[in-house]
PDB file of C-alpha atoms in Angstrom:
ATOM      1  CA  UNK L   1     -20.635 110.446 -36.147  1.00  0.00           C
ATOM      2  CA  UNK L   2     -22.037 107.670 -33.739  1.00  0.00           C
ATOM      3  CA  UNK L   3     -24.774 107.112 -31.676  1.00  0.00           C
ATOM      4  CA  UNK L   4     -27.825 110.519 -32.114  1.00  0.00           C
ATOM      5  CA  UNK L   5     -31.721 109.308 -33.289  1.00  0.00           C
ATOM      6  CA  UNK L   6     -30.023 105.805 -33.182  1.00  0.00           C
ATOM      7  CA  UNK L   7     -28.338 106.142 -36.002  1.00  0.00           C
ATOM      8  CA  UNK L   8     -24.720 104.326 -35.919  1.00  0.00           C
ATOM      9  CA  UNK L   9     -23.606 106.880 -38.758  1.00  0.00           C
ATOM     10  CA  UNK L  10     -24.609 110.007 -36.583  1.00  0.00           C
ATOM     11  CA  UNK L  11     -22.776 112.311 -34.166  1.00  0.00           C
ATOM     12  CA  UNK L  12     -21.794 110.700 -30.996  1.00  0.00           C
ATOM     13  CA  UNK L  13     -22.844 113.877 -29.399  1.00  0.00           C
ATOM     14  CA  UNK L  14     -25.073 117.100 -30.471  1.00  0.00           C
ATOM     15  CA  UNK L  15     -26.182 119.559 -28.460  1.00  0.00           C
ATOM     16  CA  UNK L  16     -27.274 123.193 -28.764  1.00  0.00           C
ATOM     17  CA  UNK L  17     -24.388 125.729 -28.135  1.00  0.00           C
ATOM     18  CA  UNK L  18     -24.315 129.242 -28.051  1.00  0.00           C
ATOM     19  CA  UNK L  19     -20.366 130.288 -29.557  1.00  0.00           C
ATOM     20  CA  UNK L  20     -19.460 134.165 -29.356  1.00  0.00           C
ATOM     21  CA  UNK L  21     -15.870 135.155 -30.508  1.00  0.00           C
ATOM     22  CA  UNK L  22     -13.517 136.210 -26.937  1.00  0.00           C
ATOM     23  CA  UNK L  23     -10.767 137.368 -28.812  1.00  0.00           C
ATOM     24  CA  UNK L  24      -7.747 136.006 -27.703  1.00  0.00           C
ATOM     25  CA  UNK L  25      -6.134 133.557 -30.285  1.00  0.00           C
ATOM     26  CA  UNK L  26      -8.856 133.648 -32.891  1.00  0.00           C
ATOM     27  CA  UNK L  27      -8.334 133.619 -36.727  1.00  0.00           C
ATOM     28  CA  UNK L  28      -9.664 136.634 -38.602  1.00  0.00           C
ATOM     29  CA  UNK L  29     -12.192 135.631 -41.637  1.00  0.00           C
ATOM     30  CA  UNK L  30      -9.051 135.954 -44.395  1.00  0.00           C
ATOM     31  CA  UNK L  31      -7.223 133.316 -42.245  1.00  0.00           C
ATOM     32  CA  UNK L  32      -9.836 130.835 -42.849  1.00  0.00           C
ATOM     33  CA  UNK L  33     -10.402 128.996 -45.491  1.00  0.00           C
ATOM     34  CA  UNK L  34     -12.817 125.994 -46.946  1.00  0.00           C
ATOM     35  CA  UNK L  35     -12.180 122.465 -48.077  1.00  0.00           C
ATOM     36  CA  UNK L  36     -14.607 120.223 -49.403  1.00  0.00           C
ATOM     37  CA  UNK L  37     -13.872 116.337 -48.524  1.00  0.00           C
ATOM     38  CA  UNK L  38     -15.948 113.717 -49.845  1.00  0.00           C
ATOM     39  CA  UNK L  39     -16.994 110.471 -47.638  1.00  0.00           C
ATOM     40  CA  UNK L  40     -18.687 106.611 -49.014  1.00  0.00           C
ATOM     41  CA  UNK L  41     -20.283 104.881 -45.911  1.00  0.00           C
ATOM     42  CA  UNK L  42     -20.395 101.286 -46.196  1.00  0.00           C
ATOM     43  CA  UNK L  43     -22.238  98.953 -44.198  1.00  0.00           C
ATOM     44  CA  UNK L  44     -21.950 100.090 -40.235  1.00  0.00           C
ATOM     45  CA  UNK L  45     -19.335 103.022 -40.513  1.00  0.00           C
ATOM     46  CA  UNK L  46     -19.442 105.945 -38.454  1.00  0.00           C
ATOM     47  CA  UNK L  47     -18.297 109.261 -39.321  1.00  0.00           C
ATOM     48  CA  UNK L  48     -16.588 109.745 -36.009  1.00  0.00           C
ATOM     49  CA  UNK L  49     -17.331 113.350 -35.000  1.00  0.00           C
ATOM     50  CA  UNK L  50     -18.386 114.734 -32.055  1.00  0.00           C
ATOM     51  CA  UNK L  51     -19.796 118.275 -32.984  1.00  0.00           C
ATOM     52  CA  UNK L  52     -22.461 120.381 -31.728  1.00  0.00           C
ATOM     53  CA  UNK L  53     -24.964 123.036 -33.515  1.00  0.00           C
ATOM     54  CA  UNK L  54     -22.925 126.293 -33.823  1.00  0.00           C
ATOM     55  CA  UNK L  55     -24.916 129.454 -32.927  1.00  0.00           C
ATOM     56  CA  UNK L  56     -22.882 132.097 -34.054  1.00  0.00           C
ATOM     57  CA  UNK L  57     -25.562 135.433 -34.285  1.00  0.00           C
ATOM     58  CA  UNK L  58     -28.086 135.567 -36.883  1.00  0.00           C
ATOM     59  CA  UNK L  59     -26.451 132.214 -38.182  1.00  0.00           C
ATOM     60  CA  UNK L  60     -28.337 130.300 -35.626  1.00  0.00           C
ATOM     61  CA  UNK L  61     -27.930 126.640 -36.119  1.00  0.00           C
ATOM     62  CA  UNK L  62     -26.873 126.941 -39.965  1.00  0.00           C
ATOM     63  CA  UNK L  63     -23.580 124.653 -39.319  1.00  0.00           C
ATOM     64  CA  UNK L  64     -22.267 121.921 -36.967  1.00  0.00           C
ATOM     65  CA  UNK L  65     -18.931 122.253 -34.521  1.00  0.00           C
ATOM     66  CA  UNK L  66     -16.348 119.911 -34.733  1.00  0.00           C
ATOM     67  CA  UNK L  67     -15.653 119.259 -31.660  1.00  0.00           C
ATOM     68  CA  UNK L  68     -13.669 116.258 -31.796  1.00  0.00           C
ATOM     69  CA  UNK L  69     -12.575 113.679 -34.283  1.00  0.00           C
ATOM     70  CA  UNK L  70     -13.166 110.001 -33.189  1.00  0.00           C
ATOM     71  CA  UNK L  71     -11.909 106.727 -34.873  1.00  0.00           C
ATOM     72  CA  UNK L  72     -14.258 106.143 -38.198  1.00  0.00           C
ATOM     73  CA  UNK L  73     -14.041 107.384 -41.616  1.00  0.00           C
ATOM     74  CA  UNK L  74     -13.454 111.093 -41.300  1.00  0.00           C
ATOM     75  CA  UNK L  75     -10.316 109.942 -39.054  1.00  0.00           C
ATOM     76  CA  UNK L  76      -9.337 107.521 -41.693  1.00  0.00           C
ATOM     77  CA  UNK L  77     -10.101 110.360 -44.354  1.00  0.00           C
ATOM     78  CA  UNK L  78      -7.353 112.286 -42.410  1.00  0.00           C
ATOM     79  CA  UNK L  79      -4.817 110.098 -41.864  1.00  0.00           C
ATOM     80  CA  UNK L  80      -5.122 109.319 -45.857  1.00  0.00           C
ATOM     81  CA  UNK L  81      -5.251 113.521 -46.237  1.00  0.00           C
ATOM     82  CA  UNK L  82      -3.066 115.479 -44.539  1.00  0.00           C
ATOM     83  CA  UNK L  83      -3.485 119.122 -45.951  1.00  0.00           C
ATOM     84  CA  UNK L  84      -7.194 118.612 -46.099  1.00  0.00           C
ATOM     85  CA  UNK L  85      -8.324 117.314 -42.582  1.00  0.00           C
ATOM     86  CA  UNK L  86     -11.195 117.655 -40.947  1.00  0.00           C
ATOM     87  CA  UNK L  87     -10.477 119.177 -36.868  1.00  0.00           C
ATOM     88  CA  UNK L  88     -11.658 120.467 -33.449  1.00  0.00           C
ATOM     89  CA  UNK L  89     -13.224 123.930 -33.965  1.00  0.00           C
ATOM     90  CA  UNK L  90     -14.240 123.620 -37.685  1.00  0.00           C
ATOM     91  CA  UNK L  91     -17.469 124.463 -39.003  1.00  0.00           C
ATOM     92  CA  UNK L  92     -19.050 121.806 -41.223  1.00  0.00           C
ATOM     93  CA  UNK L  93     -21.726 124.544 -43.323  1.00  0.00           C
ATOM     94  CA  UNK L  94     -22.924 122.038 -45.812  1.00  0.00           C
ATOM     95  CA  UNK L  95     -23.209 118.427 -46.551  1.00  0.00           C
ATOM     96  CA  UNK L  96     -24.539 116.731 -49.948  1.00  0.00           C
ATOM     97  CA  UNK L  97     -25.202 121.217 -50.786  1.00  0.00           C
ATOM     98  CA  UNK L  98     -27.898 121.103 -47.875  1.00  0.00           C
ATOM     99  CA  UNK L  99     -26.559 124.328 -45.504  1.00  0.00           C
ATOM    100  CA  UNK L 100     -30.320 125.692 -44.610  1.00  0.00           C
ATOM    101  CA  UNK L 101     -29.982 124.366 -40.892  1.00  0.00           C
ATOM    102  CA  UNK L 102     -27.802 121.604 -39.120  1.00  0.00           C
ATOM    103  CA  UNK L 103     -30.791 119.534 -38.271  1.00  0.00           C
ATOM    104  CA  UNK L 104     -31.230 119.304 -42.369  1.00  0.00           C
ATOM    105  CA  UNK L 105     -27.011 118.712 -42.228  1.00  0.00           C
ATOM    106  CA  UNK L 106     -27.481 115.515 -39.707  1.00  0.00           C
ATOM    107  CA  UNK L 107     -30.564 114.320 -41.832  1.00  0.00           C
ATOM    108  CA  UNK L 108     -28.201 113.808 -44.526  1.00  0.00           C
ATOM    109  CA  UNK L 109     -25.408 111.877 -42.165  1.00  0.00           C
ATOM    110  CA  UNK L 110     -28.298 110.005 -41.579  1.00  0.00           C
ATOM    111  CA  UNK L 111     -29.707 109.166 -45.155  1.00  0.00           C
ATOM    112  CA  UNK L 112     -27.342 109.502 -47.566  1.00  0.00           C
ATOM    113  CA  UNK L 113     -24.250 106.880 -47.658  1.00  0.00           C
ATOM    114  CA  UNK L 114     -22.253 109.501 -50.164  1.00  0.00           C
ATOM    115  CA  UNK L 115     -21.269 112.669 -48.354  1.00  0.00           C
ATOM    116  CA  UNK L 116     -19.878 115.854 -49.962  1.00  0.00           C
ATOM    117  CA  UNK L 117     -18.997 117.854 -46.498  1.00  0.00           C
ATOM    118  CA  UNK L 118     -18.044 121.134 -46.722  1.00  0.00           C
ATOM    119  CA  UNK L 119     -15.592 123.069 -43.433  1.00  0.00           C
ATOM    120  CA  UNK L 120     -14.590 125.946 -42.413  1.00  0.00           C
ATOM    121  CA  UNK L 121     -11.341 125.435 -41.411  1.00  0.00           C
ATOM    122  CA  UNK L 122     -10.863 127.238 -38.175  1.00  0.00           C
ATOM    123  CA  UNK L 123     -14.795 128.614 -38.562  1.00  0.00           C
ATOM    124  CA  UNK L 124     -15.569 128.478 -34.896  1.00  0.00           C
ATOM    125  CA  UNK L 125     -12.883 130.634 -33.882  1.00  0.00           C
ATOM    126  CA  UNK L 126     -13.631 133.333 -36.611  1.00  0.00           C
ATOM    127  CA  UNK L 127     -14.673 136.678 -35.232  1.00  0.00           C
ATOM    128  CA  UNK L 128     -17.291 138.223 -37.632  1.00  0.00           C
TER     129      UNK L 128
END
């Protein structure tokens, strides 16, 4: 995640976004499904993600949109993990078991340099 608070191991881009379900090619909440993936940083890695805090009803900033996947470690975690990645339009709900807000989530990108990240698969497209 690259470049928010100045911080080379943050999101290249957050911002506040309302999501609301439309319908039309959406998973239901059975198709979706959780993976945990865990992440060292070392030295001036970034994370690679581009995501956004996910307002999805009374959830109101409780996880961060993927909203693309850049070159750094979660790419490289990919690449090395194919039935386990990390994509546009998942939900990350917790990292290192902090899922209170997503401004607690990025404090962690931030200050931790082991990551336990845990995604929806498909979670922004889920209609509750």
């Amino acid at each position: 995640m690259g470049g928010l608070c100045s911080q080379p191991e943050t999101a290249e881009a957050v911002e506040v976004q309302d999501v609301q379900g439309t319908g039309a090619g959406e998973l239901d909440a059975a198709t979706a499904h959780e993976i945990t993936v865990s992440l060292t940083k070392t030295g001036d890695a970034k994370l690679g993600l581009d995501i956004s805090h996910f307002h999805n009803g009374e959830d109101r900033n409780k996880a961060l949109k993927v909203k693309q996947v850049k070159d750094g470690i979660v790419k490289e975690w990919n690449d090395k993990n194919p039935g386990s990645t990390i994509e546009t339009n998942d939900l990350i709900t917790s990292i290192n078991g902090v899922s209170s807000s997503s401004d607690d989530m990025l404090k962690q990108v931030k200050e931790a340099n082991e990551l336990v990240i845990v995604v929806k698969k498909g979670g922004a497209l889920v209609v509750k």
